[in-house]
mmCIF file of N, CA and C in Angstrom:
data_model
loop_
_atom_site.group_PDB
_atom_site.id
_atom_site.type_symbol
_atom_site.label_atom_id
_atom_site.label_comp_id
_atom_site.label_asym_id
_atom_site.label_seq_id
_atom_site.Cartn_x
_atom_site.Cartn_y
_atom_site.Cartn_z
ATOM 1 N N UNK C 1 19.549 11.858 68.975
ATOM 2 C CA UNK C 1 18.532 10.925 68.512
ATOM 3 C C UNK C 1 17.395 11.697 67.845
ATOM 4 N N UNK C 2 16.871 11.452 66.767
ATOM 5 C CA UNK C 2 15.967 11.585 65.869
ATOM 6 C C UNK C 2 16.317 13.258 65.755
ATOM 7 N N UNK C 3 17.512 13.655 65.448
ATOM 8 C CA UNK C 3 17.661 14.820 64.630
ATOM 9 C C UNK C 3 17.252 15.597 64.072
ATOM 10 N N UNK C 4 16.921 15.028 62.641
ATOM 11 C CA UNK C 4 15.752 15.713 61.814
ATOM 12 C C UNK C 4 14.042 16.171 62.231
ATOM 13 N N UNK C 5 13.818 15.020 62.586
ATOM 14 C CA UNK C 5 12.623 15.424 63.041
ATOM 15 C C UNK C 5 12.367 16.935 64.230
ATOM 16 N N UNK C 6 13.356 16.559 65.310
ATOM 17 C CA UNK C 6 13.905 17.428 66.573
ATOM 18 C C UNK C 6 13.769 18.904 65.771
ATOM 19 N N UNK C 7 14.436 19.024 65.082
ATOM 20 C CA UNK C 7 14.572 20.488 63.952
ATOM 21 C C UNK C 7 13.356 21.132 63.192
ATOM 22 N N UNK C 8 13.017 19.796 62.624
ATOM 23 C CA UNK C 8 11.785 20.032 60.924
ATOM 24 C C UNK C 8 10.582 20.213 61.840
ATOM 25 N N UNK C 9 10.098 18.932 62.306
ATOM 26 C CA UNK C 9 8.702 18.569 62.872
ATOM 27 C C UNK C 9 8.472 18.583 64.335
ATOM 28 N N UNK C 10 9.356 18.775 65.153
ATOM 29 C CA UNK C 10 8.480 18.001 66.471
ATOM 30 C C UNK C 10 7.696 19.328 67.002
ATOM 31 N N UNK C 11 8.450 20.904 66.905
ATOM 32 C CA UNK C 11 7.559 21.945 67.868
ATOM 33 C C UNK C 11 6.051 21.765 66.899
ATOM 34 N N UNK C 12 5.429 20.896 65.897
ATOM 35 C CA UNK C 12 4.469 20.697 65.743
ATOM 36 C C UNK C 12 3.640 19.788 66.427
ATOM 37 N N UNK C 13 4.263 18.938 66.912
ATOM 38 C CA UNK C 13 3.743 18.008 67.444
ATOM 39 C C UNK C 13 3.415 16.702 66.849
ATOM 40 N N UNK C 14 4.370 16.741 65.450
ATOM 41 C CA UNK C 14 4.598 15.428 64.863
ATOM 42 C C UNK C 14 5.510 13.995 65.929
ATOM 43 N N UNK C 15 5.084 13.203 65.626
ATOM 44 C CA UNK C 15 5.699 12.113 65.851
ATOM 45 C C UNK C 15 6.865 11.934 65.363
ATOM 46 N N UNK C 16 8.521 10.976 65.471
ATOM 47 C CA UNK C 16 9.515 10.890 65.079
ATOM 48 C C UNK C 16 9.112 9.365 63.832
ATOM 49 N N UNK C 17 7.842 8.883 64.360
ATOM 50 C CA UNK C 17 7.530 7.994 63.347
ATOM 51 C C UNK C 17 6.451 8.266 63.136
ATOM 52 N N UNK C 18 5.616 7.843 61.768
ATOM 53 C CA UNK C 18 4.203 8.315 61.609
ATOM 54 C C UNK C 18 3.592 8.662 60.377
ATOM 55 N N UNK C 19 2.523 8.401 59.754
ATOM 56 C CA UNK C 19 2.020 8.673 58.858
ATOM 57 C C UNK C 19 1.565 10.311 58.363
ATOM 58 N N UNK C 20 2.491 10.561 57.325
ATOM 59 C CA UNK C 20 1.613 12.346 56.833
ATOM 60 C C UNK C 20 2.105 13.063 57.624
ATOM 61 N N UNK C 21 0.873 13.883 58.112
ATOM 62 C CA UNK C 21 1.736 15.379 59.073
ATOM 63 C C UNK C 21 1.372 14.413 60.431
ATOM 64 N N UNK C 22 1.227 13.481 60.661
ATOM 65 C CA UNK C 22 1.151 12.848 62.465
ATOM 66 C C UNK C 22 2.930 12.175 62.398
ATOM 67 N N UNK C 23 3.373 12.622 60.908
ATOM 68 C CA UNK C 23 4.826 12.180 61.216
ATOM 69 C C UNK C 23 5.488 13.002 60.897
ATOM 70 N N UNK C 24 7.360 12.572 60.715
ATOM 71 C CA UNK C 24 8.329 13.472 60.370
ATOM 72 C C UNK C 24 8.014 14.265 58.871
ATOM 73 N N UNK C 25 6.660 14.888 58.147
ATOM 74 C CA UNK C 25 7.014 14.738 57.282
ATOM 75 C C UNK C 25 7.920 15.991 56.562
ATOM 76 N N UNK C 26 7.985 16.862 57.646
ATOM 77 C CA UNK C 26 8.996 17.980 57.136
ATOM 78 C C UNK C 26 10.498 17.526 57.160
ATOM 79 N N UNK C 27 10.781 16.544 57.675
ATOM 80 C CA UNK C 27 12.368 15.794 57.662
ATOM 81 C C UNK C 27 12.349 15.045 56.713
ATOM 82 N N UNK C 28 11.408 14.182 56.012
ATOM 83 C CA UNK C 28 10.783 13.433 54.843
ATOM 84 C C UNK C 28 11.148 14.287 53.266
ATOM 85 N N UNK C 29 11.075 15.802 53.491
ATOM 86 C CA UNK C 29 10.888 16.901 52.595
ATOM 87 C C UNK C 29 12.349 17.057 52.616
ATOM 88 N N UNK C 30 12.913 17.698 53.597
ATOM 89 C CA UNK C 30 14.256 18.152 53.937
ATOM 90 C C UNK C 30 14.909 17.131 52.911
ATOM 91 N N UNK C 31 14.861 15.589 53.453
ATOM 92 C CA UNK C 31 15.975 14.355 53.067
ATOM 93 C C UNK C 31 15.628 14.355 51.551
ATOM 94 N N UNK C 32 14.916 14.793 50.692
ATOM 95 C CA UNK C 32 14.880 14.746 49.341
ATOM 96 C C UNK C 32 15.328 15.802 48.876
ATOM 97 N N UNK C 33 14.631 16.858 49.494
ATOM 98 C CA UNK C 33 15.542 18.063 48.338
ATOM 99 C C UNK C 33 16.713 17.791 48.787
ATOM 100 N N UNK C 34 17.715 17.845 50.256
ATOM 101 C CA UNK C 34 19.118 17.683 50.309
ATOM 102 C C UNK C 34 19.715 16.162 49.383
ATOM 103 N N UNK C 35 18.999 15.435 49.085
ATOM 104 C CA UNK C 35 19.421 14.768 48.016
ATOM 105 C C UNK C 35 19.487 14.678 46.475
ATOM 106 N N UNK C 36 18.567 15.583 46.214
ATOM 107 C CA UNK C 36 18.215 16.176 44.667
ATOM 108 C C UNK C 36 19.619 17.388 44.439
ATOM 109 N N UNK C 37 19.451 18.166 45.609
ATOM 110 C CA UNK C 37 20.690 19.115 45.399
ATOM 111 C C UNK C 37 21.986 18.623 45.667
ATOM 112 N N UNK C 38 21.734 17.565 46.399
ATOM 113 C CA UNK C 38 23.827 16.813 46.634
ATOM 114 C C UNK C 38 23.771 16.364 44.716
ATOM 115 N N UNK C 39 22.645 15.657 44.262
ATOM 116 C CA UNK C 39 23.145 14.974 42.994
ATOM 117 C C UNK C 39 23.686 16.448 42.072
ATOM 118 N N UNK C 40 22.570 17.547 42.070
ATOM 119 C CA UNK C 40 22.842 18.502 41.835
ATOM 120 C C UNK C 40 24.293 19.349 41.362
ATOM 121 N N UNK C 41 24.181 19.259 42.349
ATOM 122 C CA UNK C 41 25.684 19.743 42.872
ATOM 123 C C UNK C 41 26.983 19.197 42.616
ATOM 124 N N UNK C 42 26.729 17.855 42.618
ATOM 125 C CA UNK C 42 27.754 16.612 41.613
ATOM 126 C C UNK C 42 28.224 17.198 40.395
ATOM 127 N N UNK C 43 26.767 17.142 39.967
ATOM 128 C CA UNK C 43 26.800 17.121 38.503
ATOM 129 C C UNK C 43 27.344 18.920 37.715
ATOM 130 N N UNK C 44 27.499 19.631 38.634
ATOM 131 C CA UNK C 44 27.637 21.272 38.608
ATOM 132 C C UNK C 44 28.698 21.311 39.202
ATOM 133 N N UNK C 45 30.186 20.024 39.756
ATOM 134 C CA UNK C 45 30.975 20.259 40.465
ATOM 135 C C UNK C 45 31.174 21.219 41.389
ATOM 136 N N UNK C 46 29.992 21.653 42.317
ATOM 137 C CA UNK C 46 30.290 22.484 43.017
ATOM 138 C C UNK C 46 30.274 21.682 44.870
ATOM 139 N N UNK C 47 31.276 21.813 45.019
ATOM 140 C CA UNK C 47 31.768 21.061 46.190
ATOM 141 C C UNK C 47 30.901 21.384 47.624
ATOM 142 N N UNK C 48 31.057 22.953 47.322
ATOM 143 C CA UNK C 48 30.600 23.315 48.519
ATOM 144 C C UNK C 48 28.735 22.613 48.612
ATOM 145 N N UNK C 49 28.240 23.145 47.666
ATOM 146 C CA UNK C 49 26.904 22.916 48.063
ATOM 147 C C UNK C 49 26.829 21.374 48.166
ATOM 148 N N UNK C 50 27.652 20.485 47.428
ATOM 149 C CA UNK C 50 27.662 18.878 47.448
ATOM 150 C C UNK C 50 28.290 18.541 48.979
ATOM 151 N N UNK C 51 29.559 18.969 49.591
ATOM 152 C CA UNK C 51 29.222 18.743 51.225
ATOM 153 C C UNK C 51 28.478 19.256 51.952
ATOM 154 N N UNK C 52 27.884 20.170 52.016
ATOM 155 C CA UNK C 52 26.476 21.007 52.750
ATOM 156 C C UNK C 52 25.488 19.811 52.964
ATOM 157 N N UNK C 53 25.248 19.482 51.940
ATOM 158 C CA UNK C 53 23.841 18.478 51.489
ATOM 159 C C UNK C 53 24.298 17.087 52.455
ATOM 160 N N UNK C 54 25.140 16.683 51.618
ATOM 161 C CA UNK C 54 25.935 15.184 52.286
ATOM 162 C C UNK C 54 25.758 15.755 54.101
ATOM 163 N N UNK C 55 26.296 16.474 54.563
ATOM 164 C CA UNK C 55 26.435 16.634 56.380
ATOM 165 C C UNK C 55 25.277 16.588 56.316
ATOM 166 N N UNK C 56 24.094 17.354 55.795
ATOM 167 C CA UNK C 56 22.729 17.200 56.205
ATOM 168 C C UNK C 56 22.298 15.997 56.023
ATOM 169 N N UNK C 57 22.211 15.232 55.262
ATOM 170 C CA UNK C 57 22.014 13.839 55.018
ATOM 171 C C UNK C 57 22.890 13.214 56.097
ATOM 172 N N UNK C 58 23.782 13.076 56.780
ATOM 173 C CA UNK C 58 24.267 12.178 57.604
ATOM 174 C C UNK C 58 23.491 12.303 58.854
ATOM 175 N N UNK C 59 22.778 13.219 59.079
ATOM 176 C CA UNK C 59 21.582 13.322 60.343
ATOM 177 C C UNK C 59 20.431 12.726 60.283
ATOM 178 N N UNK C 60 20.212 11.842 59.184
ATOM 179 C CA UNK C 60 19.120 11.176 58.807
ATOM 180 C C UNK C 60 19.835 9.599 58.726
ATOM 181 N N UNK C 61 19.565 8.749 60.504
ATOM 182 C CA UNK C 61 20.418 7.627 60.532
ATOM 183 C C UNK C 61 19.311 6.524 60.550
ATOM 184 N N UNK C 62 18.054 6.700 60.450
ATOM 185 C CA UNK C 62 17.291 5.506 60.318
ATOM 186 C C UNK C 62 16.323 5.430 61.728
ATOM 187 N N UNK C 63 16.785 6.768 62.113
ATOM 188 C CA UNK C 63 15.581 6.488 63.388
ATOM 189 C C UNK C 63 14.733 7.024 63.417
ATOM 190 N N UNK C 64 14.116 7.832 62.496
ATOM 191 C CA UNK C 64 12.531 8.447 62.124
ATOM 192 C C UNK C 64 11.936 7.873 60.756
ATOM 193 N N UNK C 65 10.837 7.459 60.936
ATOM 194 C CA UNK C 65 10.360 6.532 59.790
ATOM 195 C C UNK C 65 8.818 7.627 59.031
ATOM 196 N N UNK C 66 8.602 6.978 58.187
ATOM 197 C CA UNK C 66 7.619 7.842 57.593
ATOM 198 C C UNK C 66 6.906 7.618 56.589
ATOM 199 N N UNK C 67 5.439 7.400 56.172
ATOM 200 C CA UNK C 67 4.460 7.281 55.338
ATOM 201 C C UNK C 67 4.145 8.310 54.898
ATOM 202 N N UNK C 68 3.632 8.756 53.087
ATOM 203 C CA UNK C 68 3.095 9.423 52.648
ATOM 204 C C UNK C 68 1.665 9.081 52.339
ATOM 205 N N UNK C 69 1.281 8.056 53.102
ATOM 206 C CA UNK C 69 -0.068 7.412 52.857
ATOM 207 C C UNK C 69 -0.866 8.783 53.334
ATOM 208 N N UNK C 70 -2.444 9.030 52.728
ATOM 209 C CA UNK C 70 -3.090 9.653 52.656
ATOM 210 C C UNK C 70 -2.989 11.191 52.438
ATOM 211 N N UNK C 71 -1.488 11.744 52.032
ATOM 212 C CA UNK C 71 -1.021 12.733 51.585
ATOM 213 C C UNK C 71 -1.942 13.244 49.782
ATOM 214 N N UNK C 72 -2.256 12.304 49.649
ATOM 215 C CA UNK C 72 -2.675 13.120 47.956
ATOM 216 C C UNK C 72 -1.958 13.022 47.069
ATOM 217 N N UNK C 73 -0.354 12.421 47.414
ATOM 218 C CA UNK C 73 0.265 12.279 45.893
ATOM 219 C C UNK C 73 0.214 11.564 45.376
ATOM 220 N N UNK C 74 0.745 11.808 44.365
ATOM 221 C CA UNK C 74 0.982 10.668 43.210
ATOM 222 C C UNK C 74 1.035 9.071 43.600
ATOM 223 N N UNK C 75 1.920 9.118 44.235
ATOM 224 C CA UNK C 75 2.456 7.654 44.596
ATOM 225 C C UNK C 75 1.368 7.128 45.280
ATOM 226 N N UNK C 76 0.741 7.970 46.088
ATOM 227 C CA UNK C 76 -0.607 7.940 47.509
ATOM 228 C C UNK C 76 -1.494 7.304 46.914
ATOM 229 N N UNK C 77 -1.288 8.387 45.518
ATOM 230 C CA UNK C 77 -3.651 8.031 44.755
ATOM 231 C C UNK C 77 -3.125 6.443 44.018
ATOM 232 N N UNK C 78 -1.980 6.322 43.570
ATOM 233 C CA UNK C 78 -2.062 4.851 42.971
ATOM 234 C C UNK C 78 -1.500 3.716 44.077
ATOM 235 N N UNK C 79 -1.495 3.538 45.407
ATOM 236 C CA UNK C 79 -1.643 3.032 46.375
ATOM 237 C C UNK C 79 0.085 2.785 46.747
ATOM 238 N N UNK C 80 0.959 3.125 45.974
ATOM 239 C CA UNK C 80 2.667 2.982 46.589
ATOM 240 C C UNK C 80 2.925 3.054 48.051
ATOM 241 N N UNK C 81 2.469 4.210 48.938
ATOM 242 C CA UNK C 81 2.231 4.173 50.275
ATOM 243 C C UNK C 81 1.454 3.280 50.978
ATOM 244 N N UNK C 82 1.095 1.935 50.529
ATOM 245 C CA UNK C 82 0.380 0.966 51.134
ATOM 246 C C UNK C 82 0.855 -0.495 50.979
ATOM 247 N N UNK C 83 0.979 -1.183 52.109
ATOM 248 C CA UNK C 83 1.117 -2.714 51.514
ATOM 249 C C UNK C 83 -0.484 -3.242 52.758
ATOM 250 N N UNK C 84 -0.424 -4.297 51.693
ATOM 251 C CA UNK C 84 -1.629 -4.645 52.690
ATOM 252 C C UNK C 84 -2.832 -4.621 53.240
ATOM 253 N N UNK C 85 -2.777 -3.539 53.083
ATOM 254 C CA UNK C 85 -3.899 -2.378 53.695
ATOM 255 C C UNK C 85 -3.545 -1.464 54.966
ATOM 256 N N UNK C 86 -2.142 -1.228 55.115
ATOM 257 C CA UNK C 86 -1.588 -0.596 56.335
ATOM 258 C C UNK C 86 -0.338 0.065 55.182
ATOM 259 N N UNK C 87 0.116 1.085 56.435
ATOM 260 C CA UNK C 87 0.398 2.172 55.366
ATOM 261 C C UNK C 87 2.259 1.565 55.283
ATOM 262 N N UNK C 88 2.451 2.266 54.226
ATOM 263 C CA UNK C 88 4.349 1.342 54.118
ATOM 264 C C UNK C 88 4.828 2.729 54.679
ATOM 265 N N UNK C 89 6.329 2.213 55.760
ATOM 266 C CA UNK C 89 6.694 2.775 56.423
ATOM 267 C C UNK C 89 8.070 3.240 55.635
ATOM 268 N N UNK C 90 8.893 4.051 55.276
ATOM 269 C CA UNK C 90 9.972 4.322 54.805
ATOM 270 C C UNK C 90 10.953 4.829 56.142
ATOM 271 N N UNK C 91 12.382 4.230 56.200
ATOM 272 C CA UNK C 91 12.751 4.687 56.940
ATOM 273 C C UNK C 91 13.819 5.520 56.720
ATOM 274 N N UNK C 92 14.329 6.871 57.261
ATOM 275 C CA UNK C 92 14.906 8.034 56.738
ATOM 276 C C UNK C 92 16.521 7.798 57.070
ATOM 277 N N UNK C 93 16.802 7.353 56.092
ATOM 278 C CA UNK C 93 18.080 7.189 56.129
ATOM 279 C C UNK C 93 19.233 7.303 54.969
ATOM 280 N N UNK C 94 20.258 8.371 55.426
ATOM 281 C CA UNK C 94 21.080 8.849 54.197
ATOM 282 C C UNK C 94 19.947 9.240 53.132
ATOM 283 N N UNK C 95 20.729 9.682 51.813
ATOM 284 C CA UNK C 95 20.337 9.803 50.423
ATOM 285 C C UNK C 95 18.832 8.672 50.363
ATOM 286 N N UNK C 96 17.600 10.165 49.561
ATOM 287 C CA UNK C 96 16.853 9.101 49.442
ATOM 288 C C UNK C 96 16.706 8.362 47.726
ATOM 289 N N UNK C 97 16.881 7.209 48.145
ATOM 290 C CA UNK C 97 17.185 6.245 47.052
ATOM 291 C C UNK C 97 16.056 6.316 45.991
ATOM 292 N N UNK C 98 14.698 6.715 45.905
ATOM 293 C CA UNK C 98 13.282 7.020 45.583
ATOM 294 C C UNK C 98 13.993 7.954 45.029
ATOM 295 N N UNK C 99 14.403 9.449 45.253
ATOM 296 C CA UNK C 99 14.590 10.370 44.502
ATOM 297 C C UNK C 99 15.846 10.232 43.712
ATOM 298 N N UNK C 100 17.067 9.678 43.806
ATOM 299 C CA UNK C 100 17.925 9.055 43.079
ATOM 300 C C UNK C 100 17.385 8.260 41.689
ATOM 301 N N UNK C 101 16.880 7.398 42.339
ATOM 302 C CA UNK C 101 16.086 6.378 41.005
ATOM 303 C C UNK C 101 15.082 7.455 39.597
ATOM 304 N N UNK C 102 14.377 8.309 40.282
ATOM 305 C CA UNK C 102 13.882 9.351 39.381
ATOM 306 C C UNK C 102 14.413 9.563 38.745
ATOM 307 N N UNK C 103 16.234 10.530 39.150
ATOM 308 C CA UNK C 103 16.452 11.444 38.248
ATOM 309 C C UNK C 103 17.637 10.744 37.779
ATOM 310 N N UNK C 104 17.236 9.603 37.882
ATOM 311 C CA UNK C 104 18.871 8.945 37.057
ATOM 312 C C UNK C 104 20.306 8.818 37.559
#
């Protein structure tokens, strides 16, 4: 249970859910680049690094959630990390679909 986080974030003392660094956000980091490099890797037919990525991505089942609200990025300063006025929660699961949509 909560895998990623267990590995990336918790000897910090992050939360498995949570906004910024009070959450997973080094498992948040992990689940994008291992998805930038599975597409990667597609596209470079190289197998090996395309199952590497995929097993790492299957440890990300939806049970650590995560906000980039008040992080400073991009998405942050034009309010994407917010509905409402409470912060939007993403939950970490498989391939992230956000970094897919980017690169086409």
């Amino acid at each position: 249970e909560h895998a990623p986080w267990h590995v990336f974030d918790s000897n910090f003392g992050r939360k498995p859910c949570g906004v910024f660094v009070r959450g997973p956000v080094d498992a948040f980091k992990v689940r994008a680049c291992c998805t930038l490099f599975a597409a990667a890797a597609k596209l470079e037919d190289d197998g090996e690094i395309h199952s590497a990525c995929v097993e790492v991505l299957r440890f990300f089942t939806g049970d650590c959630s995560y906000s980039d609200r008040d992080s400073g990025s991009a998405m942050d300063k034009s309010g994407g990390w917010a509905e409402n006025g409470e912060p939007l929660m993403m939950q970490l699961s498989g391939a992230d679909q956000h970094v897919l949509s980017m690169i086409g």
